[in-house]
mmCIF file with all atom_site columns, C-alpha atoms in Angstrom:
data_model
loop_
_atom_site.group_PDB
_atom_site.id
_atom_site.type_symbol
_atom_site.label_atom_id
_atom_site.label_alt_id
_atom_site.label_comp_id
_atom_site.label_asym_id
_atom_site.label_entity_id
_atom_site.label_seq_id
_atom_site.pdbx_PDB_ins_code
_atom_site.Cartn_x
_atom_site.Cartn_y
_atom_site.Cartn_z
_atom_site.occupancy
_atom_site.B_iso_or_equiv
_atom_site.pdbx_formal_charge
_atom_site.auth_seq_id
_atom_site.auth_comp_id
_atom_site.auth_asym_id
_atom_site.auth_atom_id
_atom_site.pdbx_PDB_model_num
ATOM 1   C CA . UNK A 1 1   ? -16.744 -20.266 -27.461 1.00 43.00 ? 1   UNK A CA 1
ATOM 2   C CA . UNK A 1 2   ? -14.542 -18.087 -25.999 1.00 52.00 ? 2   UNK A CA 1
ATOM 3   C CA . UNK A 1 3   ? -14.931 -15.385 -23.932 1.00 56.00 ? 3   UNK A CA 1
ATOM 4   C CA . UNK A 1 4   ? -14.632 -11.264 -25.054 1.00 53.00 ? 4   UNK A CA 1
ATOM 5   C CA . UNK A 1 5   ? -11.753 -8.947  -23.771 1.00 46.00 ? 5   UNK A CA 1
ATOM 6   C CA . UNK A 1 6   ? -13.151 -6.847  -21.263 1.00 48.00 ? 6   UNK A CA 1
ATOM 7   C CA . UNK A 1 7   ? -11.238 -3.420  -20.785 1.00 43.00 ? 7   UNK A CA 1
ATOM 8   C CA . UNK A 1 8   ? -10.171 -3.620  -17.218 1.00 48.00 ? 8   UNK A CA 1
ATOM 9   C CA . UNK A 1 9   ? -8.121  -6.646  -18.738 1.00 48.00 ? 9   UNK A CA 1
ATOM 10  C CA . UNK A 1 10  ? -6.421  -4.388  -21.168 1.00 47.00 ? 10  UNK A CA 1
ATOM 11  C CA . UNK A 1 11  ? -4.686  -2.256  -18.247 1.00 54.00 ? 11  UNK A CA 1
ATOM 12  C CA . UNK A 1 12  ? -1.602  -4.057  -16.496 1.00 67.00 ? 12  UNK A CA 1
ATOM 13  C CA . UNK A 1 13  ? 0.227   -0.616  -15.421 1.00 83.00 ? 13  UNK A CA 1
ATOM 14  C CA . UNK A 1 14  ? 4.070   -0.716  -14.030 1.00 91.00 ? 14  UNK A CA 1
ATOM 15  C CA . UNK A 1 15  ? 4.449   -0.430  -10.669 1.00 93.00 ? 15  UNK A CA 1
ATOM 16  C CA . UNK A 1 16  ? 5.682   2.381   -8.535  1.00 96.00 ? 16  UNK A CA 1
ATOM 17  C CA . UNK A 1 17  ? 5.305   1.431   -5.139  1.00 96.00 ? 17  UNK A CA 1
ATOM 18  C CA . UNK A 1 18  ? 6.674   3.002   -1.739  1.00 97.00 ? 18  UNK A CA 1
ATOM 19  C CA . UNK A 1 19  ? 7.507   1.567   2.210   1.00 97.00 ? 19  UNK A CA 1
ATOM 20  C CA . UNK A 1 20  ? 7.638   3.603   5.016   1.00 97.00 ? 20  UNK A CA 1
ATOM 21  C CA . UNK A 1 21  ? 7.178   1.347   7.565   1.00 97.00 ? 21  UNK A CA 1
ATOM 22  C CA . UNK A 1 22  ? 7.514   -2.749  8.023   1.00 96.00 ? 22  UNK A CA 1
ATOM 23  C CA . UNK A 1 23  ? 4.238   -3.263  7.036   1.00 96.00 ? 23  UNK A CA 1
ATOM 24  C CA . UNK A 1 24  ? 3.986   -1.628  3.552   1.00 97.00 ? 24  UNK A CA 1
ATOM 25  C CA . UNK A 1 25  ? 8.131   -3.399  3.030   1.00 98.00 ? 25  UNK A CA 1
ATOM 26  C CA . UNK A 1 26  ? 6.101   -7.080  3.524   1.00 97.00 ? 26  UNK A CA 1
ATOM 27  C CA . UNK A 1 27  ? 4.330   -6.067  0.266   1.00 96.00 ? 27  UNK A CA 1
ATOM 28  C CA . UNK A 1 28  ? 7.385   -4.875  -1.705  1.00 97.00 ? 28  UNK A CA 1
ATOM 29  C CA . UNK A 1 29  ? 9.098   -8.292  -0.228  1.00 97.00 ? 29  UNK A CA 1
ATOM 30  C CA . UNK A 1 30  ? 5.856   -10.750 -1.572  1.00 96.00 ? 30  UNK A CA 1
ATOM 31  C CA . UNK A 1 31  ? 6.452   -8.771  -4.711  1.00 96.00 ? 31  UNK A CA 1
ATOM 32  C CA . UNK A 1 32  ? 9.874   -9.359  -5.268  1.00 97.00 ? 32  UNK A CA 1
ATOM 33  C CA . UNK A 1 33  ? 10.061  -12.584 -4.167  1.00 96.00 ? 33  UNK A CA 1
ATOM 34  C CA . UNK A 1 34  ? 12.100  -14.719 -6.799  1.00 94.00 ? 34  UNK A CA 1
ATOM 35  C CA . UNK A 1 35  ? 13.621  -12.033 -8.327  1.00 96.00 ? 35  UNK A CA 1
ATOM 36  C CA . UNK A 1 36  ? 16.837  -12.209 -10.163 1.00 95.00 ? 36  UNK A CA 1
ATOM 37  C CA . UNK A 1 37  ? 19.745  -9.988  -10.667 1.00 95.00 ? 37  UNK A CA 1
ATOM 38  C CA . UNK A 1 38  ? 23.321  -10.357 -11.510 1.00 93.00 ? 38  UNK A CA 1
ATOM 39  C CA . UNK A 1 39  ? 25.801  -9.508  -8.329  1.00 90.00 ? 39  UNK A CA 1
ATOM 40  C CA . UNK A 1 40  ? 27.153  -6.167  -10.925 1.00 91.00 ? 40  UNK A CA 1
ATOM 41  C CA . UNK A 1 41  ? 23.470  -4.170  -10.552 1.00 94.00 ? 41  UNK A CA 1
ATOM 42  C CA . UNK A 1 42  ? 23.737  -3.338  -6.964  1.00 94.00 ? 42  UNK A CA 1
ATOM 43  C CA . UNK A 1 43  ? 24.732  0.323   -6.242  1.00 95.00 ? 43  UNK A CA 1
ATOM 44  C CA . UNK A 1 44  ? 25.304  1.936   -3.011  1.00 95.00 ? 44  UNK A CA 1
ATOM 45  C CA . UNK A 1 45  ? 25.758  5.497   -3.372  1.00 97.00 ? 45  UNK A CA 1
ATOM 46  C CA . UNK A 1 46  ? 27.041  6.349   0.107   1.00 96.00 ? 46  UNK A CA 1
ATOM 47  C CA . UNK A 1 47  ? 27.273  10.188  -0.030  1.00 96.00 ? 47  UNK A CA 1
ATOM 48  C CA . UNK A 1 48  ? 23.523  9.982   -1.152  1.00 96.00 ? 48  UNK A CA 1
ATOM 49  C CA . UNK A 1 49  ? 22.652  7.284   1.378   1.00 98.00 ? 49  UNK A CA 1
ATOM 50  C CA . UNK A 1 50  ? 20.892  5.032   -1.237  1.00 98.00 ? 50  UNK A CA 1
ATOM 51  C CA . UNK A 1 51  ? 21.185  1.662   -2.312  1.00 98.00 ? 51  UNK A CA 1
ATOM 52  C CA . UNK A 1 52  ? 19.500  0.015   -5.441  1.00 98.00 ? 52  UNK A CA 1
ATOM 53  C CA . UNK A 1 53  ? 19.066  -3.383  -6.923  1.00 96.00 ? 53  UNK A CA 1
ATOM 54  C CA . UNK A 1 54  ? 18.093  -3.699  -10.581 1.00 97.00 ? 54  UNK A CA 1
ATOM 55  C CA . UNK A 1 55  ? 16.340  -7.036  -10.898 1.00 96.00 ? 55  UNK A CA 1
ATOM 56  C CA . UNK A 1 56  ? 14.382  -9.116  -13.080 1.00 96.00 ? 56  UNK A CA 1
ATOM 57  C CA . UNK A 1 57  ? 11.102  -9.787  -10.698 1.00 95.00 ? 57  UNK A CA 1
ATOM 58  C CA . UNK A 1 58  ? 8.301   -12.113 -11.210 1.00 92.00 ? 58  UNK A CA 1
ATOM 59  C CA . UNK A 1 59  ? 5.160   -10.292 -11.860 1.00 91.00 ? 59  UNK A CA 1
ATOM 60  C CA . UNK A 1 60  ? 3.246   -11.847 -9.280  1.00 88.00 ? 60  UNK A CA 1
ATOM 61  C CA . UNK A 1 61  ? 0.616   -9.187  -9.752  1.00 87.00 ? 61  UNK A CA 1
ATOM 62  C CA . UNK A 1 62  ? -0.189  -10.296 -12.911 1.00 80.00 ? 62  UNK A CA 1
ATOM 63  C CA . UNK A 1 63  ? -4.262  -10.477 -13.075 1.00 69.00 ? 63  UNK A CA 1
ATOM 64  C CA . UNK A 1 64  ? -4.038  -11.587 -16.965 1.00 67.00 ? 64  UNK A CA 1
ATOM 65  C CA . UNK A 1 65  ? -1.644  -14.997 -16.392 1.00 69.00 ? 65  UNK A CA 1
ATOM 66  C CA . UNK A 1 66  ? -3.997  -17.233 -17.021 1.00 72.00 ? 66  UNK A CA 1
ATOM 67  C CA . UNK A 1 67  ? -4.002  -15.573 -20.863 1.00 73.00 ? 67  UNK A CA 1
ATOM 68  C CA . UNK A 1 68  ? -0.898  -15.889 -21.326 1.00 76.00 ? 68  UNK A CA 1
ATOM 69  C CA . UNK A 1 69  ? 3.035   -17.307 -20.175 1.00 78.00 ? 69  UNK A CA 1
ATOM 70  C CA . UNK A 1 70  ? 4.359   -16.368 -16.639 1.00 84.00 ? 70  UNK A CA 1
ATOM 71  C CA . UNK A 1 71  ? 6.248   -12.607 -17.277 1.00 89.00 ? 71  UNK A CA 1
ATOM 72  C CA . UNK A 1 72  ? 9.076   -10.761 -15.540 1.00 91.00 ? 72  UNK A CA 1
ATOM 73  C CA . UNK A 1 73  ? 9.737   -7.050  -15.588 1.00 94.00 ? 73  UNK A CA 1
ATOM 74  C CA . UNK A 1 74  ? 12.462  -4.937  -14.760 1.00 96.00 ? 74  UNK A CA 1
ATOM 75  C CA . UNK A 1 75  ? 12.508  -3.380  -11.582 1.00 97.00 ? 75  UNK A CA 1
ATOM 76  C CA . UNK A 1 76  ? 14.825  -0.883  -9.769  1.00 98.00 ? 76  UNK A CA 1
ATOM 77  C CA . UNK A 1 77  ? 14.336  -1.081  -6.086  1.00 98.00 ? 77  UNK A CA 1
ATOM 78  C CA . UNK A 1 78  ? 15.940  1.776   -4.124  1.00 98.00 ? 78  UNK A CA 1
ATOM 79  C CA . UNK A 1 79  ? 16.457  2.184   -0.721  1.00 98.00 ? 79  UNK A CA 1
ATOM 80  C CA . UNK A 1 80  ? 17.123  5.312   1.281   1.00 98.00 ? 80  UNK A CA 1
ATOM 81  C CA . UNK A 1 81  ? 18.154  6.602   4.556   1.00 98.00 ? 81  UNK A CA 1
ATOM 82  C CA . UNK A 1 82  ? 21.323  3.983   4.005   1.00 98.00 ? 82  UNK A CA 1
ATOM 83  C CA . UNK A 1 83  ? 23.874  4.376   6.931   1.00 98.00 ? 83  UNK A CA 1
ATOM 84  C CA . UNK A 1 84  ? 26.089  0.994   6.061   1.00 97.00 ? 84  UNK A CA 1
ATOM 85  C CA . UNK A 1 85  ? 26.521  -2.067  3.612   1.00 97.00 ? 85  UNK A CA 1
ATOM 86  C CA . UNK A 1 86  ? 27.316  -5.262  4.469   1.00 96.00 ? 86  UNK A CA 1
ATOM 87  C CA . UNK A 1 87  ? 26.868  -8.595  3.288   1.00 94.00 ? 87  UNK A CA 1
ATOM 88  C CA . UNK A 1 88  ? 27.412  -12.179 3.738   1.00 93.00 ? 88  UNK A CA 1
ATOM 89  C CA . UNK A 1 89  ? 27.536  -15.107 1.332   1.00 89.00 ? 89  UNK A CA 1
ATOM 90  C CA . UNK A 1 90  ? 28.147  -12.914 -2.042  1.00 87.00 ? 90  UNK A CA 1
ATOM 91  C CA . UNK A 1 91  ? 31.131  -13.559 -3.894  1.00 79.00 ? 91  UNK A CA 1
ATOM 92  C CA . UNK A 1 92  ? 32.490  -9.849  -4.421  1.00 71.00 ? 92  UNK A CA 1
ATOM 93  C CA . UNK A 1 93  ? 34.123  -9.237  -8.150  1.00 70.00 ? 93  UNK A CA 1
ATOM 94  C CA . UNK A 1 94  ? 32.556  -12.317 -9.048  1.00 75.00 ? 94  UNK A CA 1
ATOM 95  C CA . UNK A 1 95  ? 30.771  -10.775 -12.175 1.00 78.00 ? 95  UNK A CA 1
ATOM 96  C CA . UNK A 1 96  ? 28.888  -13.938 -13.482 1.00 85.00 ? 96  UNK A CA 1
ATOM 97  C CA . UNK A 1 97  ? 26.870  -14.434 -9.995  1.00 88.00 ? 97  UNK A CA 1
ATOM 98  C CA . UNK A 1 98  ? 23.273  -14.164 -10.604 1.00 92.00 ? 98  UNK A CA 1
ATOM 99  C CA . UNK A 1 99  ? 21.183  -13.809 -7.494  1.00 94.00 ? 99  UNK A CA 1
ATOM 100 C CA . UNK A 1 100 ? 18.086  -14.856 -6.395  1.00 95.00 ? 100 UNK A CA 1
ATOM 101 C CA . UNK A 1 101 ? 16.181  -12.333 -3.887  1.00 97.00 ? 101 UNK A CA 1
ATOM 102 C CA . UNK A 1 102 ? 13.646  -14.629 -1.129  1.00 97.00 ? 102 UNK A CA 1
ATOM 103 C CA . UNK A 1 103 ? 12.605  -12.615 1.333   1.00 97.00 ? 103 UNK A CA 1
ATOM 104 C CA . UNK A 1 104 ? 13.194  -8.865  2.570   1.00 98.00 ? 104 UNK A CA 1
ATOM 105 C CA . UNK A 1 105 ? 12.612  -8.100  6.457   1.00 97.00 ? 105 UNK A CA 1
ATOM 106 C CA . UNK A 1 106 ? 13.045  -5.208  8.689   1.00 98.00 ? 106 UNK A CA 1
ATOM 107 C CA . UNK A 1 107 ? 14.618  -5.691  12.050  1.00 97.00 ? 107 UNK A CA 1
ATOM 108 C CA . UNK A 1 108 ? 13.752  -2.873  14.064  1.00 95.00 ? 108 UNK A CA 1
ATOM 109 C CA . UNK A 1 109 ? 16.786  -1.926  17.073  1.00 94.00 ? 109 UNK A CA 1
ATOM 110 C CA . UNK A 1 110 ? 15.857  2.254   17.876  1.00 91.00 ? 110 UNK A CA 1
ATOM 111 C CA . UNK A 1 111 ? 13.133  3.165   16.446  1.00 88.00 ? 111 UNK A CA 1
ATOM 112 C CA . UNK A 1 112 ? 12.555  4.283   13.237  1.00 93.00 ? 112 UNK A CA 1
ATOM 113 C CA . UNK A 1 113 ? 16.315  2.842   12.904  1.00 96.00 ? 113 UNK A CA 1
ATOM 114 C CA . UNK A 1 114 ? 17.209  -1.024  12.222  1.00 97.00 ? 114 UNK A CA 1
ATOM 115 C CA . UNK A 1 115 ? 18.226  -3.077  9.397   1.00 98.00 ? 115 UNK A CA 1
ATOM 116 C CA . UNK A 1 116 ? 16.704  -3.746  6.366   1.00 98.00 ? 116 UNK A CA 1
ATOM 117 C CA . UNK A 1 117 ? 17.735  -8.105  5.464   1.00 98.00 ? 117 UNK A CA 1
ATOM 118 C CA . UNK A 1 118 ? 17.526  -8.913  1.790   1.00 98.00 ? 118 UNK A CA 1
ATOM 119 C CA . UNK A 1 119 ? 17.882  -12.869 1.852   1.00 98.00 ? 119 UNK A CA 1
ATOM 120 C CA . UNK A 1 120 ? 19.352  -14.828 -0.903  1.00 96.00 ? 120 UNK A CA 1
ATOM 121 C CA . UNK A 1 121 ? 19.363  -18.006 -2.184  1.00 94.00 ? 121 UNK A CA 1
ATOM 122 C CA . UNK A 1 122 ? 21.875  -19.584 -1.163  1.00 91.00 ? 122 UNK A CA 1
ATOM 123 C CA . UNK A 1 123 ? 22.368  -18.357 2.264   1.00 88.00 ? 123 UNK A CA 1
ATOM 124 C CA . UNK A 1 124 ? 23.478  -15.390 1.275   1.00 94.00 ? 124 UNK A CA 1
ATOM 125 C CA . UNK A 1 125 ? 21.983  -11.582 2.767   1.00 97.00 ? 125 UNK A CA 1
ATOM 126 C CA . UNK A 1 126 ? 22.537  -7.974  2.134   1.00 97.00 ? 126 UNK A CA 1
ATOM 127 C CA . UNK A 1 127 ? 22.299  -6.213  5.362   1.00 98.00 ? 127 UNK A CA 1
ATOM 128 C CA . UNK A 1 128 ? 21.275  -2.453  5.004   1.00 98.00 ? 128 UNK A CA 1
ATOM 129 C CA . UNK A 1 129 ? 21.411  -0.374  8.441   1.00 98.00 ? 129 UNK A CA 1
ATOM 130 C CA . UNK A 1 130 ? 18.870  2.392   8.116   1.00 98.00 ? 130 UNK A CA 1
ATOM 131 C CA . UNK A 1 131 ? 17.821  5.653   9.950   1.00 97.00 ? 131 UNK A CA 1
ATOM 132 C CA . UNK A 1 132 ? 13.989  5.208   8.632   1.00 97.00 ? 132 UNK A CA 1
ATOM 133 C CA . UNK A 1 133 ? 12.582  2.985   6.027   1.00 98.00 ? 133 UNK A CA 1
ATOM 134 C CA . UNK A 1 134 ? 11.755  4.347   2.928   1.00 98.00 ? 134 UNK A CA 1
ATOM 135 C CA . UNK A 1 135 ? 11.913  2.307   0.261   1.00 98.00 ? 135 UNK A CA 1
ATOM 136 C CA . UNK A 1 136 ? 10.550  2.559   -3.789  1.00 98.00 ? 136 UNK A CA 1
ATOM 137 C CA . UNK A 1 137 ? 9.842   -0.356  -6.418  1.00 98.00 ? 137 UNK A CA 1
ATOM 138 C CA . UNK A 1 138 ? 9.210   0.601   -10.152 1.00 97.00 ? 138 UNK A CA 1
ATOM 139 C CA . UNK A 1 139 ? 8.955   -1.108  -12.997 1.00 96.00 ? 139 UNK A CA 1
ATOM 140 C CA . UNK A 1 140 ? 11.620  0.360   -15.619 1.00 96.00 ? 140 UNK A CA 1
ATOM 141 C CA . UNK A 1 141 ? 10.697  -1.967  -18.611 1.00 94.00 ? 141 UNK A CA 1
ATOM 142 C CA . UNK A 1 142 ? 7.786   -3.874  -20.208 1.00 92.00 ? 142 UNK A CA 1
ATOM 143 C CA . UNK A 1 143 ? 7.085   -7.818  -19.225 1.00 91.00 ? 143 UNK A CA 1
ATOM 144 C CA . UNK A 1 144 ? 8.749   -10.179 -20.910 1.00 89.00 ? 144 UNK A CA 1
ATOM 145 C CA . UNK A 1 145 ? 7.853   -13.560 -21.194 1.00 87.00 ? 145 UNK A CA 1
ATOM 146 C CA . UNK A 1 146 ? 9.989   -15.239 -18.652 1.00 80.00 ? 146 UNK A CA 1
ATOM 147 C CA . UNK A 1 147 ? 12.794  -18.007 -19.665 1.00 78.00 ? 147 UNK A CA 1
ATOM 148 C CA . UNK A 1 148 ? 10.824  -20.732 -17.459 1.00 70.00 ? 148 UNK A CA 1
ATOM 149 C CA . UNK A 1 149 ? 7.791   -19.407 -19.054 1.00 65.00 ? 149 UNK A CA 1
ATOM 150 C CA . UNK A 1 150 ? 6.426   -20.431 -15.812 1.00 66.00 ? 150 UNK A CA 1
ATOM 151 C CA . UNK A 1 151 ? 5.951   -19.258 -11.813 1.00 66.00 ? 151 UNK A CA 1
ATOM 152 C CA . UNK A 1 152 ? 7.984   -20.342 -9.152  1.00 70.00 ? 152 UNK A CA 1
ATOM 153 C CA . UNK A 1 153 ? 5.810   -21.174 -6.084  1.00 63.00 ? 153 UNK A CA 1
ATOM 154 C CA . UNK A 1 154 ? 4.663   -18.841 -4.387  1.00 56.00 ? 154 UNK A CA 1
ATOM 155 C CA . UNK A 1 155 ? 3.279   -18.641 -1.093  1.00 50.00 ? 155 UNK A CA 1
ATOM 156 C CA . UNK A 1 156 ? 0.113   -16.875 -0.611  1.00 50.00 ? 156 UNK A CA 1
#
């Protein structure tokens, strides 16, 4: 026999997160951890001071994956308050790279200042110097049944 839907299982919203400080960016990190995105959906907008990744993230969140395959969602994550760009270990023009984002960290140097470290697989990192963190993650799409249809591992 199997069990009835209850209606709290019915609800998976999007997300639309926020970090202010290094704490609340660890949880926006665990929850992009293993995301994907080709090397051509990175934007810096320097006049606007923003930067923003659109990925393919696994939905770690996901309280109904036992029911069903492992899912990713599209997710823009923006930062603001971006002073400078740099990065190491990305092929520039190099329009069939796919990334893989591991780990973001904030590296404090005069406070609320520092840099924000996106690692890559790969050893590569995006390096984001910052006057403040403030960061946003939303989910722009609906799941999708990911290629693997399986998780990565992920420590928790």
């Amino acid at each position: 026999m199997t069990d009835d839907a209850r209606y709290e299982d019915g609800r998976e919203a999007p997300l639309n997160l926020g970090a202010l400080d290094a704490d609340d960016l660890k949880v926006i990190s665990s929850l992009t951890q293993d995301a994907v995105f080709p090397a051509t959906e990175m934007r810096w907008h320097q006049k606007g001071a923003r930067f923003a990744l659109l990925l393919n993230r696994v939905r770690w969140e996901d309280a109904g994956k036992a029911r069903h395959a492992a899912e990713r969602v599209q997710s823009v994550l923006m930062f603001n308050n971006v002073q400078r760009v740099s990065s190491q270990g990305i092929k520039k023009g190099d329009t069939d790279t796919i990334l893989s984002l591991l780990q973001i960290e904030f590296v404090e140097s005069d406070a609320p200042s520092g840099d924000i470290l996106l690692t890559l697989a790969g050893d590569g990192v995006i390096r984001l110097t910052v006057e403040a963190i403030e960061v946003t993650l939303k989910d722009v799409t609906k799941p999708y049944v990911a290629p693997s249809r399986s998780f990565p591992s992920h420590p928790d």
